[in-house]
Amino acid sequence: MLERLAEADDPKIREAAQKTLAVDDDLRRKREGAPNEAEGAVPTGPPVLQRTVFDTHNTLQLPGDQVRVEGEDPVLDGTVNRAYNLLGLTFTFFKEVYGRRSIDDANLPLDATVHYRRKYNNALWDGEAMIFGDGDGLVFNDFTFDPAVVAHEMTHGVTQYTAGLVYKGETGALNESISDVFGSLVKQFSRGQNAEEADWLIGAGLFTPLIHGQALRSMRAPGTAFTDDRVWPGGDPQPDHMDKYQEMELDHGGVHINSGIPNHAFYLIATRIGGFAWEKAGQIWYDALTSGEVTANATFRQFAQATVEATKKRFGQGLELEAVLKAWSHVGVNGNNHG
Protein backbone atom coordinates (compact mmCIF):
# COMPACT_ATOMS: atom_id res chain seq x y z
CA MET A 1 0.00 0.00 0.00
CA LEU A 2 2.75 2.45 0.93
CA GLU A 3 4.65 1.59 -2.26
CA ARG A 4 1.57 2.56 -4.27
CA LEU A 5 1.06 5.76 -2.28
CA ALA A 6 4.71 6.63 -2.89
CA GLU A 7 3.77 6.98 -6.57
CA ALA A 8 0.63 9.08 -5.97
CA ASP A 9 -0.06 12.16 -8.07
CA ASP A 10 -0.59 14.29 -4.97
CA PRO A 11 2.93 15.40 -3.87
CA LYS A 12 1.94 15.58 -0.19
CA ILE A 13 0.64 12.01 -0.18
CA ARG A 14 3.65 10.84 -2.19
CA GLU A 15 6.18 12.50 0.11
CA ALA A 16 4.62 11.13 3.32
CA ALA A 17 4.62 7.59 1.91
CA GLN A 18 8.17 7.85 0.61
CA LYS A 19 9.49 9.08 3.96
CA THR A 20 7.62 6.31 5.80
CA LEU A 21 9.12 3.65 3.52
CA ALA A 22 12.60 5.13 3.98
CA VAL A 23 12.66 4.26 7.68
CA ASP A 24 10.46 1.13 7.63
CA ASP A 25 13.12 -1.14 6.12
CA ASP A 26 15.59 -0.29 8.88
CA LEU A 27 12.99 -0.94 11.58
CA ARG A 28 11.97 -4.28 10.03
CA ARG A 29 15.62 -5.36 9.76
CA LYS A 30 15.90 -4.65 13.48
CA ARG A 31 12.94 -6.98 14.04
CA GLU A 32 14.61 -9.75 12.02
CA GLY A 33 17.61 -9.62 14.34
CA ALA A 34 15.59 -9.53 17.55
CA PRO A 35 15.53 -12.45 20.03
CA ASN A 36 12.90 -15.12 19.43
CA GLU A 37 13.04 -16.98 22.70
CA ALA A 38 12.21 -15.83 26.20
CA GLU A 39 15.32 -15.68 28.37
CA GLY A 40 15.30 -17.88 31.45
CA ALA A 41 12.45 -19.93 32.84
CA VAL A 42 8.85 -18.92 32.42
CA PRO A 43 7.81 -17.34 35.74
CA THR A 44 5.53 -19.40 37.95
CA GLY A 45 4.00 -16.37 39.66
CA PRO A 46 1.15 -14.21 38.36
CA PRO A 47 1.40 -12.30 35.07
CA VAL A 48 2.93 -8.85 35.51
CA LEU A 49 1.77 -5.93 33.38
CA GLN A 50 4.43 -3.27 32.95
CA ARG A 51 3.70 -0.57 30.35
CA THR A 52 5.85 2.38 29.31
CA VAL A 53 4.83 4.86 26.63
CA PHE A 54 7.42 7.11 25.01
CA ASP A 55 7.03 10.16 22.77
CA THR A 56 9.54 11.13 20.07
CA HIS A 57 7.71 14.44 19.46
CA ASN A 58 7.68 13.72 15.72
CA THR A 59 11.40 13.02 15.51
CA LEU A 60 13.38 9.84 14.70
CA GLN A 61 14.96 9.62 18.16
CA LEU A 62 13.76 6.27 19.50
CA PRO A 63 12.43 5.46 21.99
CA GLY A 64 11.76 9.11 22.86
CA ASP A 65 10.84 10.74 26.15
CA GLN A 66 9.06 8.64 28.75
CA VAL A 67 5.57 10.11 29.12
CA ARG A 68 3.51 7.49 30.97
CA VAL A 69 4.50 4.40 32.97
CA GLU A 70 2.53 1.63 34.63
CA GLY A 71 0.09 2.87 37.24
CA GLU A 72 0.30 6.57 36.36
CA ASP A 73 -2.82 8.63 35.76
CA PRO A 74 -3.89 9.55 32.22
CA VAL A 75 -2.09 12.46 30.60
CA LEU A 76 -3.48 15.21 28.35
CA ASP A 77 -2.32 13.47 25.17
CA GLY A 78 -5.04 11.17 23.81
CA THR A 79 -2.62 9.16 21.67
CA VAL A 80 -0.48 8.36 24.72
CA ASN A 81 -3.54 7.25 26.69
CA ARG A 82 -4.91 5.13 23.83
CA ALA A 83 -1.58 3.36 23.40
CA TYR A 84 -1.32 2.75 27.16
CA ASN A 85 -4.88 1.44 27.43
CA LEU A 86 -4.68 -0.78 24.36
CA LEU A 87 -1.41 -2.34 25.49
CA GLY A 88 -3.21 -3.23 28.69
CA LEU A 89 -6.25 -4.55 26.83
CA THR A 90 -4.13 -6.85 24.64
CA PHE A 91 -2.11 -8.06 27.64
CA THR A 92 -5.36 -8.83 29.49
CA PHE A 93 -6.79 -10.68 26.50
CA PHE A 94 -3.83 -13.03 26.12
CA LYS A 95 -3.65 -13.53 29.89
CA GLU A 96 -7.33 -14.24 30.52
CA VAL A 97 -8.11 -16.18 27.34
CA TYR A 98 -4.92 -18.19 26.78
CA GLY A 99 -3.01 -17.85 30.06
CA ARG A 100 -0.11 -16.10 28.36
CA ARG A 101 2.24 -13.89 30.36
CA SER A 102 2.86 -10.97 28.01
CA ILE A 103 4.40 -11.14 24.54
CA ASP A 104 7.14 -13.65 25.38
CA ASP A 105 5.14 -15.60 28.00
CA ALA A 106 7.76 -14.46 30.52
CA ASN A 107 6.37 -11.03 31.50
CA LEU A 108 8.20 -8.97 28.89
CA PRO A 109 7.59 -5.26 29.66
CA LEU A 110 5.42 -3.55 27.06
CA ASP A 111 7.08 -0.50 25.51
CA ALA A 112 5.48 1.72 22.90
CA THR A 113 6.54 4.89 21.14
CA VAL A 114 3.97 7.37 19.83
CA HIS A 115 4.22 10.47 17.63
CA TYR A 116 7.08 8.86 15.73
CA ARG A 117 8.38 11.04 12.91
CA ARG A 118 6.25 13.62 11.19
CA LYS A 119 3.38 12.32 9.03
CA TYR A 120 4.47 8.73 9.65
CA ASN A 121 1.95 6.43 7.96
CA ASN A 122 2.47 3.20 9.84
CA ALA A 123 2.46 1.18 13.03
CA LEU A 124 4.86 -1.67 13.65
CA TRP A 125 6.62 -4.02 16.05
CA ASP A 126 10.40 -3.60 15.73
CA GLY A 127 11.33 -6.75 17.63
CA GLU A 128 11.43 -5.07 21.03
CA ALA A 129 8.73 -2.40 21.13
CA MET A 130 5.74 -0.98 19.28
CA ILE A 131 5.91 2.22 17.23
CA PHE A 132 2.89 4.28 16.19
CA GLY A 133 2.71 7.13 13.71
CA ASP A 134 0.22 9.99 13.62
CA GLY A 135 -0.63 9.53 9.94
CA ASP A 136 -0.36 12.26 7.33
CA GLY A 137 -3.90 13.57 7.82
CA LEU A 138 -4.56 13.08 4.10
CA VAL A 139 -4.75 9.31 3.73
CA PHE A 140 -4.26 8.09 7.30
CA ASN A 141 -5.34 9.12 10.78
CA ASP A 142 -3.54 8.31 14.02
CA PHE A 143 -2.59 4.62 14.07
CA THR A 144 -3.82 4.12 17.65
CA PHE A 145 -7.43 4.74 16.58
CA ASP A 146 -8.31 1.06 16.06
CA PRO A 147 -7.72 -1.43 18.91
CA ALA A 148 -7.15 -4.14 16.30
CA VAL A 149 -4.07 -2.32 14.99
CA VAL A 150 -2.37 -2.08 18.39
CA ALA A 151 -3.19 -5.72 19.14
CA HIS A 152 -1.99 -6.67 15.64
CA GLU A 153 1.46 -5.21 16.37
CA MET A 154 1.71 -6.88 19.77
CA THR A 155 0.81 -10.20 18.16
CA HIS A 156 3.80 -9.86 15.84
CA GLY A 157 5.79 -10.10 19.05
CA VAL A 158 3.90 -13.22 20.14
CA THR A 159 4.63 -14.80 16.76
CA GLN A 160 8.30 -13.83 17.09
CA TYR A 161 8.55 -15.69 20.39
CA THR A 162 6.62 -18.76 19.19
CA ALA A 163 6.78 -19.86 15.55
CA GLY A 164 9.19 -17.09 14.52
CA LEU A 165 7.64 -16.86 11.05
CA VAL A 166 9.87 -15.12 8.49
CA TYR A 167 8.49 -11.92 7.03
CA LYS A 168 8.48 -12.74 3.33
CA GLY A 169 6.20 -14.30 0.75
CA GLU A 170 3.60 -16.84 1.82
CA THR A 171 5.12 -17.25 5.28
CA GLY A 172 5.11 -13.49 5.77
CA ALA A 173 1.45 -13.38 4.70
CA LEU A 174 0.72 -16.04 7.32
CA ASN A 175 2.58 -13.89 9.87
CA GLU A 176 0.42 -10.90 8.94
CA SER A 177 -2.75 -12.97 9.04
CA ILE A 178 -2.06 -14.28 12.54
CA SER A 179 -1.67 -10.68 13.70
CA ASP A 180 -4.96 -9.75 12.00
CA VAL A 181 -6.72 -12.71 13.62
CA PHE A 182 -5.72 -11.82 17.15
CA GLY A 183 -6.07 -8.10 16.45
CA SER A 184 -9.69 -8.66 15.52
CA LEU A 185 -10.24 -11.00 18.47
CA VAL A 186 -8.93 -8.42 20.94
CA LYS A 187 -11.37 -5.86 19.56
CA GLN A 188 -14.24 -8.37 19.76
CA PHE A 189 -13.21 -9.31 23.31
CA SER A 190 -13.21 -5.66 24.39
CA ARG A 191 -16.70 -5.14 22.95
CA GLY A 192 -18.18 -8.45 24.08
CA GLN A 193 -19.11 -9.28 20.49
CA ASN A 194 -19.76 -12.74 19.12
CA ALA A 195 -18.58 -13.83 15.69
CA GLU A 196 -21.74 -12.64 13.92
CA GLU A 197 -21.76 -9.23 15.60
CA ALA A 198 -18.08 -8.40 14.88
CA ASP A 199 -17.10 -6.15 11.99
CA TRP A 200 -14.00 -8.28 11.10
CA LEU A 201 -12.24 -5.11 9.94
CA ILE A 202 -8.58 -4.32 10.50
CA GLY A 203 -7.76 -0.63 10.63
CA ALA A 204 -11.33 0.67 10.86
CA GLY A 205 -11.18 4.44 11.18
CA LEU A 206 -7.60 4.75 9.95
CA PHE A 207 -8.55 6.27 6.62
CA THR A 208 -9.41 9.96 6.62
CA PRO A 209 -12.76 11.14 5.16
CA LEU A 210 -10.83 12.00 1.97
CA ILE A 211 -10.39 8.28 1.21
CA HIS A 212 -13.11 5.93 -0.02
CA GLY A 213 -12.73 3.01 2.35
CA GLN A 214 -13.88 1.57 5.65
CA ALA A 215 -10.63 -0.12 6.75
CA LEU A 216 -7.26 -1.48 5.66
CA ARG A 217 -8.53 -5.07 5.38
CA SER A 218 -11.73 -7.08 5.75
CA MET A 219 -11.55 -10.64 7.04
CA ARG A 220 -15.22 -11.20 6.24
CA ALA A 221 -14.79 -10.18 2.59
CA PRO A 222 -11.14 -9.71 1.52
CA GLY A 223 -10.96 -7.31 -1.41
CA THR A 224 -13.75 -5.01 -0.23
CA ALA A 225 -12.15 -2.89 2.51
CA PHE A 226 -11.58 0.15 0.27
CA THR A 227 -12.28 1.27 -3.28
CA ASP A 228 -9.96 4.26 -3.57
CA ASP A 229 -7.57 4.09 -6.55
CA ARG A 230 -5.16 6.42 -4.76
CA VAL A 231 -4.54 3.74 -2.14
CA TRP A 232 -4.36 0.89 -4.66
CA PRO A 233 -5.34 0.94 -8.35
CA GLY A 234 -8.66 -0.84 -8.65
CA GLY A 235 -9.23 -0.83 -4.90
CA ASP A 236 -8.48 -3.42 -2.21
CA PRO A 237 -6.27 -6.11 -3.84
CA GLN A 238 -6.66 -8.82 -1.18
CA PRO A 239 -7.57 -12.29 -2.49
CA ASP A 240 -9.85 -14.71 -0.64
CA HIS A 241 -8.69 -17.90 -2.44
CA MET A 242 -5.40 -19.49 -3.45
CA ASP A 243 -6.45 -19.23 -7.11
CA LYS A 244 -5.99 -15.46 -6.71
CA TYR A 245 -2.69 -15.59 -4.79
CA GLN A 246 -0.48 -12.74 -5.99
CA GLU A 247 3.23 -13.22 -6.64
CA MET A 248 4.93 -9.82 -6.38
CA GLU A 249 8.09 -8.02 -5.34
CA LEU A 250 6.28 -5.26 -3.47
CA ASP A 251 5.36 -5.57 0.19
CA HIS A 252 7.95 -8.27 0.98
CA GLY A 253 6.24 -10.54 -1.52
CA GLY A 254 2.67 -9.43 -0.84
CA VAL A 255 2.51 -10.13 2.90
CA HIS A 256 -0.31 -7.65 3.54
CA ILE A 257 -2.17 -8.73 0.40
CA ASN A 258 -2.13 -12.53 0.42
CA SER A 259 -2.94 -12.57 4.14
CA GLY A 260 -6.55 -12.28 2.99
CA ILE A 261 -6.60 -16.02 2.26
CA PRO A 262 -5.93 -17.35 5.80
CA ASN A 263 -7.84 -14.37 7.21
CA HIS A 264 -10.97 -15.48 5.38
CA ALA A 265 -10.46 -19.09 6.48
CA PHE A 266 -10.44 -17.96 10.10
CA TYR A 267 -13.57 -15.86 9.62
CA LEU A 268 -15.39 -18.86 8.09
CA ILE A 269 -14.36 -21.10 10.99
CA ALA A 270 -15.35 -18.58 13.65
CA THR A 271 -18.77 -17.88 12.16
CA ARG A 272 -19.53 -21.56 11.51
CA ILE A 273 -18.70 -22.50 15.11
CA GLY A 274 -20.49 -19.42 16.44
CA GLY A 275 -20.29 -17.77 19.84
CA PHE A 276 -17.28 -15.78 20.94
CA ALA A 277 -14.61 -16.34 18.32
CA TRP A 278 -11.73 -16.23 20.79
CA GLU A 279 -13.06 -19.23 22.72
CA LYS A 280 -12.79 -21.95 20.05
CA ALA A 281 -11.52 -20.62 16.70
CA GLY A 282 -8.99 -18.39 18.45
CA GLN A 283 -7.96 -21.21 20.78
CA ILE A 284 -7.28 -23.43 17.76
CA TRP A 285 -5.08 -20.73 16.20
CA TYR A 286 -3.24 -20.13 19.46
CA ASP A 287 -2.72 -23.87 20.02
CA ALA A 288 -1.31 -24.24 16.51
CA LEU A 289 0.95 -21.20 16.85
CA THR A 290 2.40 -22.43 20.16
CA SER A 291 2.47 -26.15 19.30
CA GLY A 292 6.08 -26.22 18.14
CA GLU A 293 4.84 -27.80 14.89
CA VAL A 294 4.76 -24.53 12.92
CA THR A 295 8.23 -23.83 11.50
CA ALA A 296 9.74 -20.44 10.69
CA ASN A 297 9.09 -21.04 6.97
CA ALA A 298 5.59 -22.50 7.29
CA THR A 299 3.25 -22.32 4.30
CA PHE A 300 -0.51 -21.81 4.47
CA ARG A 301 -0.96 -25.56 3.98
CA GLN A 302 1.43 -26.44 6.81
CA PHE A 303 -0.29 -24.02 9.16
CA ALA A 304 -3.67 -25.36 8.10
CA GLN A 305 -2.51 -28.87 8.98
CA ALA A 306 -1.34 -27.61 12.37
CA THR A 307 -4.80 -26.14 13.01
CA VAL A 308 -6.42 -29.45 12.06
CA GLU A 309 -4.23 -31.32 14.53
CA ALA A 310 -4.83 -28.69 17.22
CA THR A 311 -8.58 -28.99 16.68
CA LYS A 312 -8.54 -32.77 16.99
CA LYS A 313 -6.46 -32.57 20.15
CA ARG A 314 -8.66 -30.04 21.92
CA PHE A 315 -12.14 -30.58 20.47
CA GLY A 316 -12.14 -34.04 18.89
CA GLN A 317 -13.94 -34.96 15.68
CA GLY A 318 -17.06 -32.78 15.92
CA LEU A 319 -18.35 -29.50 14.55
CA GLU A 320 -15.07 -27.68 15.19
CA LEU A 321 -13.05 -30.05 13.02
CA GLU A 322 -15.64 -29.95 10.26
CA ALA A 323 -15.54 -26.14 10.34
CA VAL A 324 -11.75 -26.07 10.11
CA LEU A 325 -11.54 -28.54 7.23
CA LYS A 326 -14.34 -26.87 5.25
CA ALA A 327 -12.94 -23.36 5.72
CA TRP A 328 -9.44 -24.23 4.51
CA SER A 329 -10.92 -26.08 1.56
CA HIS A 330 -13.15 -23.10 0.78
CA VAL A 331 -10.10 -20.83 0.38
CA GLY A 332 -8.20 -23.42 -1.68
CA VAL A 333 -5.82 -24.67 1.03
CA ASN A 334 -5.64 -28.38 1.85
CA GLY A 335 -5.45 -28.71 5.62
CA ASN A 336 -5.90 -32.46 5.75
CA ASN A 337 -2.72 -34.52 6.03
CA HIS A 338 -4.55 -37.42 4.46
CA GLY A 339 -6.27 -35.58 1.62
PDB file of N, CA, C and O in Angstrom, residues 19 35 52 58 74 77 99 105 112 119 165 186 199 208 226 233 236 254 260 283-284 286 292-293 297 304:
ATOM      1  N   LYS A  19       8.725   8.925   2.723  1.00  0.00           N
ATOM      2  CA  LYS A  19       9.487   9.081   3.961  1.00  0.00           C
ATOM      3  C   LYS A  19       9.191   7.948   4.945  1.00  0.00           C
ATOM      4  O   LYS A  19      10.083   7.529   5.693  1.00  0.00           O
ATOM      5  N   PRO A  35      15.608 -11.118  19.421  1.00  0.00           N
ATOM      6  CA  PRO A  35      15.529 -12.452  20.027  1.00  0.00           C
ATOM      7  C   PRO A  35      14.177 -13.097  19.757  1.00  0.00           C
ATOM      8  O   PRO A  35      13.165 -12.408  19.640  1.00  0.00           O
ATOM      9  N   THR A  52       5.172   1.081  29.402  1.00  0.00           N
ATOM     10  CA  THR A  52       5.845   2.379  29.313  1.00  0.00           C
ATOM     11  C   THR A  52       5.576   2.960  27.933  1.00  0.00           C
ATOM     12  O   THR A  52       5.808   2.285  26.925  1.00  0.00           O
ATOM     13  N   ASN A  58       7.563  13.675  17.178  1.00  0.00           N
ATOM     14  CA  ASN A  58       7.679  13.723  15.716  1.00  0.00           C
ATOM     15  C   ASN A  58       9.114  13.765  15.206  1.00  0.00           C
ATOM     16  O   ASN A  58       9.392  14.318  14.139  1.00  0.00           O
ATOM     17  N   PRO A  74      -3.885   9.103  33.607  1.00  0.00           N
ATOM     18  CA  PRO A  74      -3.892   9.555  32.216  1.00  0.00           C
ATOM     19  C   PRO A  74      -3.262  10.935  32.073  1.00  0.00           C
ATOM     20  O   PRO A  74      -3.299  11.751  33.003  1.00  0.00           O
ATOM     21  N   ASP A  77      -2.505  13.920  26.553  1.00  0.00           N
ATOM     22  CA  ASP A  77      -2.321  13.472  25.170  1.00  0.00           C
ATOM     23  C   ASP A  77      -3.153  12.202  24.923  1.00  0.00           C
ATOM     24  O   ASP A  77      -2.873  11.143  25.483  1.00  0.00           O
ATOM     25  N   GLY A  99      -3.954 -17.654  28.963  1.00  0.00           N
ATOM     26  CA  GLY A  99      -3.010 -17.850  30.057  1.00  0.00           C
ATOM     27  C   GLY A  99      -1.596 -17.424  29.733  1.00  0.00           C
ATOM     28  O   GLY A  99      -0.639 -17.890  30.371  1.00  0.00           O
ATOM     29  N   ASP A 105       5.611 -14.665  26.985  1.00  0.00           N
ATOM     30  CA  ASP A 105       5.145 -15.603  28.004  1.00  0.00           C
ATOM     31  C   ASP A 105       6.061 -15.619  29.224  1.00  0.00           C
ATOM     32  O   ASP A 105       6.051 -16.570  29.998  1.00  0.00           O
ATOM     33  N   ALA A 112       6.041   1.178  24.138  1.00  0.00           N
ATOM     34  CA  ALA A 112       5.478   1.717  22.897  1.00  0.00           C
ATOM     35  C   ALA A 112       5.920   3.157  22.726  1.00  0.00           C
ATOM     36  O   ALA A 112       6.001   3.920  23.701  1.00  0.00           O
ATOM     37  N   LYS A 119       4.206  12.911  10.090  1.00  0.00           N
ATOM     38  CA  LYS A 119       3.376  12.322   9.033  1.00  0.00           C
ATOM     39  C   LYS A 119       3.762  10.872   8.749  1.00  0.00           C
ATOM     40  O   LYS A 119       3.769  10.434   7.602  1.00  0.00           O
ATOM     41  N   LEU A 165       7.870 -16.856  12.492  1.00  0.00           N
ATOM     42  CA  LEU A 165       7.643 -16.864  11.050  1.00  0.00           C
ATOM     43  C   LEU A 165       8.416 -15.757  10.344  1.00  0.00           C
ATOM     44  O   LEU A 165       8.364 -14.596  10.744  1.00  0.00           O
ATOM     45  N   VAL A 186      -9.054  -9.354  19.817  1.00  0.00           N
ATOM     46  CA  VAL A 186      -8.925  -8.423  20.943  1.00  0.00           C
ATOM     47  C   VAL A 186     -10.024  -7.372  20.886  1.00  0.00           C
ATOM     48  O   VAL A 186     -10.647  -7.032  21.906  1.00  0.00           O
ATOM     49  N   ASP A 199     -17.233  -6.751  13.328  1.00  0.00           N
ATOM     50  CA  ASP A 199     -17.096  -6.154  11.992  1.00  0.00           C
ATOM     51  C   ASP A 199     -16.022  -6.841  11.145  1.00  0.00           C
ATOM     52  O   ASP A 199     -16.011  -6.716   9.923  1.00  0.00           O
ATOM     53  N   THR A 208      -8.759   8.676   6.440  1.00  0.00           N
ATOM     54  CA  THR A 208      -9.412   9.965   6.625  1.00  0.00           C
ATOM     55  C   THR A 208     -10.674  10.021   5.758  1.00  0.00           C
ATOM     56  O   THR A 208     -10.860   9.193   4.860  1.00  0.00           O
ATOM     57  N   PHE A 226     -11.621  -1.212   0.810  1.00  0.00           N
ATOM     58  CA  PHE A 226     -11.576   0.150   0.273  1.00  0.00           C
ATOM     59  C   PHE A 226     -11.670   0.093  -1.245  1.00  0.00           C
ATOM     60  O   PHE A 226     -11.369  -0.935  -1.871  1.00  0.00           O
ATOM     61  N   PRO A 233      -4.566   0.912  -7.102  1.00  0.00           N
ATOM     62  CA  PRO A 233      -5.341   0.940  -8.348  1.00  0.00           C
ATOM     63  C   PRO A 233      -6.350  -0.195  -8.426  1.00  0.00           C
ATOM     64  O   PRO A 233      -5.996  -1.363  -8.274  1.00  0.00           O
ATOM     65  N   ASP A 236      -9.066  -2.402  -3.086  1.00  0.00           N
ATOM     66  CA  ASP A 236      -8.485  -3.425  -2.214  1.00  0.00           C
ATOM     67  C   ASP A 236      -8.055  -4.654  -3.026  1.00  0.00           C
ATOM     68  O   ASP A 236      -8.890  -5.322  -3.643  1.00  0.00           O
ATOM     69  N   GLY A 254       4.134  -9.471  -0.993  1.00  0.00           N
ATOM     70  CA  GLY A 254       2.675  -9.431  -0.837  1.00  0.00           C
ATOM     71  C   GLY A 254       2.167  -9.896   0.513  1.00  0.00           C
ATOM     72  O   GLY A 254       1.080 -10.480   0.610  1.00  0.00           O
ATOM     73  N   GLY A 260      -5.100 -12.160   3.090  1.00  0.00           N
ATOM     74  CA  GLY A 260      -6.548 -12.277   2.987  1.00  0.00           C
ATOM     75  C   GLY A 260      -7.030 -13.713   2.924  1.00  0.00           C
ATOM     76  O   GLY A 260      -8.155 -14.017   3.347  1.00  0.00           O
ATOM     77  N   GLN A 283      -8.728 -20.215  20.022  1.00  0.00           N
ATOM     78  CA  GLN A 283      -7.958 -21.210  20.778  1.00  0.00           C
ATOM     79  C   GLN A 283      -7.246 -22.170  19.836  1.00  0.00           C
ATOM     80  O   GLN A 283      -6.086 -22.551  20.071  1.00  0.00           O
ATOM     81  N   ILE A 284      -7.909 -22.553  18.760  1.00  0.00           N
ATOM     82  CA  ILE A 284      -7.277 -23.429  17.763  1.00  0.00           C
ATOM     83  C   ILE A 284      -6.064 -22.746  17.156  1.00  0.00           C
ATOM     84  O   ILE A 284      -4.989 -23.351  17.026  1.00  0.00           O
ATOM     85  N   TYR A 286      -4.275 -20.292  18.448  1.00  0.00           N
ATOM     86  CA  TYR A 286      -3.235 -20.131  19.465  1.00  0.00           C
ATOM     87  C   TYR A 286      -2.546 -21.467  19.732  1.00  0.00           C
ATOM     88  O   TYR A 286      -1.313 -21.519  19.851  1.00  0.00           O
ATOM     89  N   GLY A 292       4.742 -25.778  18.505  1.00  0.00           N
ATOM     90  CA  GLY A 292       6.082 -26.217  18.141  1.00  0.00           C
ATOM     91  C   GLY A 292       6.110 -26.929  16.804  1.00  0.00           C
ATOM     92  O   GLY A 292       7.180 -27.300  16.308  1.00  0.00           O
ATOM     93  N   GLU A 293       4.936 -27.115  16.185  1.00  0.00           N
ATOM     94  CA  GLU A 293       4.844 -27.797  14.894  1.00  0.00           C
ATOM     95  C   GLU A 293       4.895 -26.828  13.717  1.00  0.00           C
ATOM     96  O   GLU A 293       5.042 -27.265  12.579  1.00  0.00           O
ATOM     97  N   ASN A 297       9.385 -21.204   8.400  1.00  0.00           N
ATOM     98  CA  ASN A 297       9.092 -21.038   6.973  1.00  0.00           C
ATOM     99  C   ASN A 297       7.769 -21.711   6.591  1.00  0.00           C
ATOM    100  O   ASN A 297       7.586 -22.124   5.442  1.00  0.00           O
ATOM    101  N   ALA A 304      -2.342 -24.768   8.101  1.00  0.00           N
ATOM    102  CA  ALA A 304      -3.674 -25.362   8.104  1.00  0.00           C
ATOM    103  C   ALA A 304      -3.641 -26.746   8.740  1.00  0.00           C
ATOM    104  O   ALA A 304      -4.515 -27.105   9.538  1.00  0.00           O
TER     105      ALA A 304
END
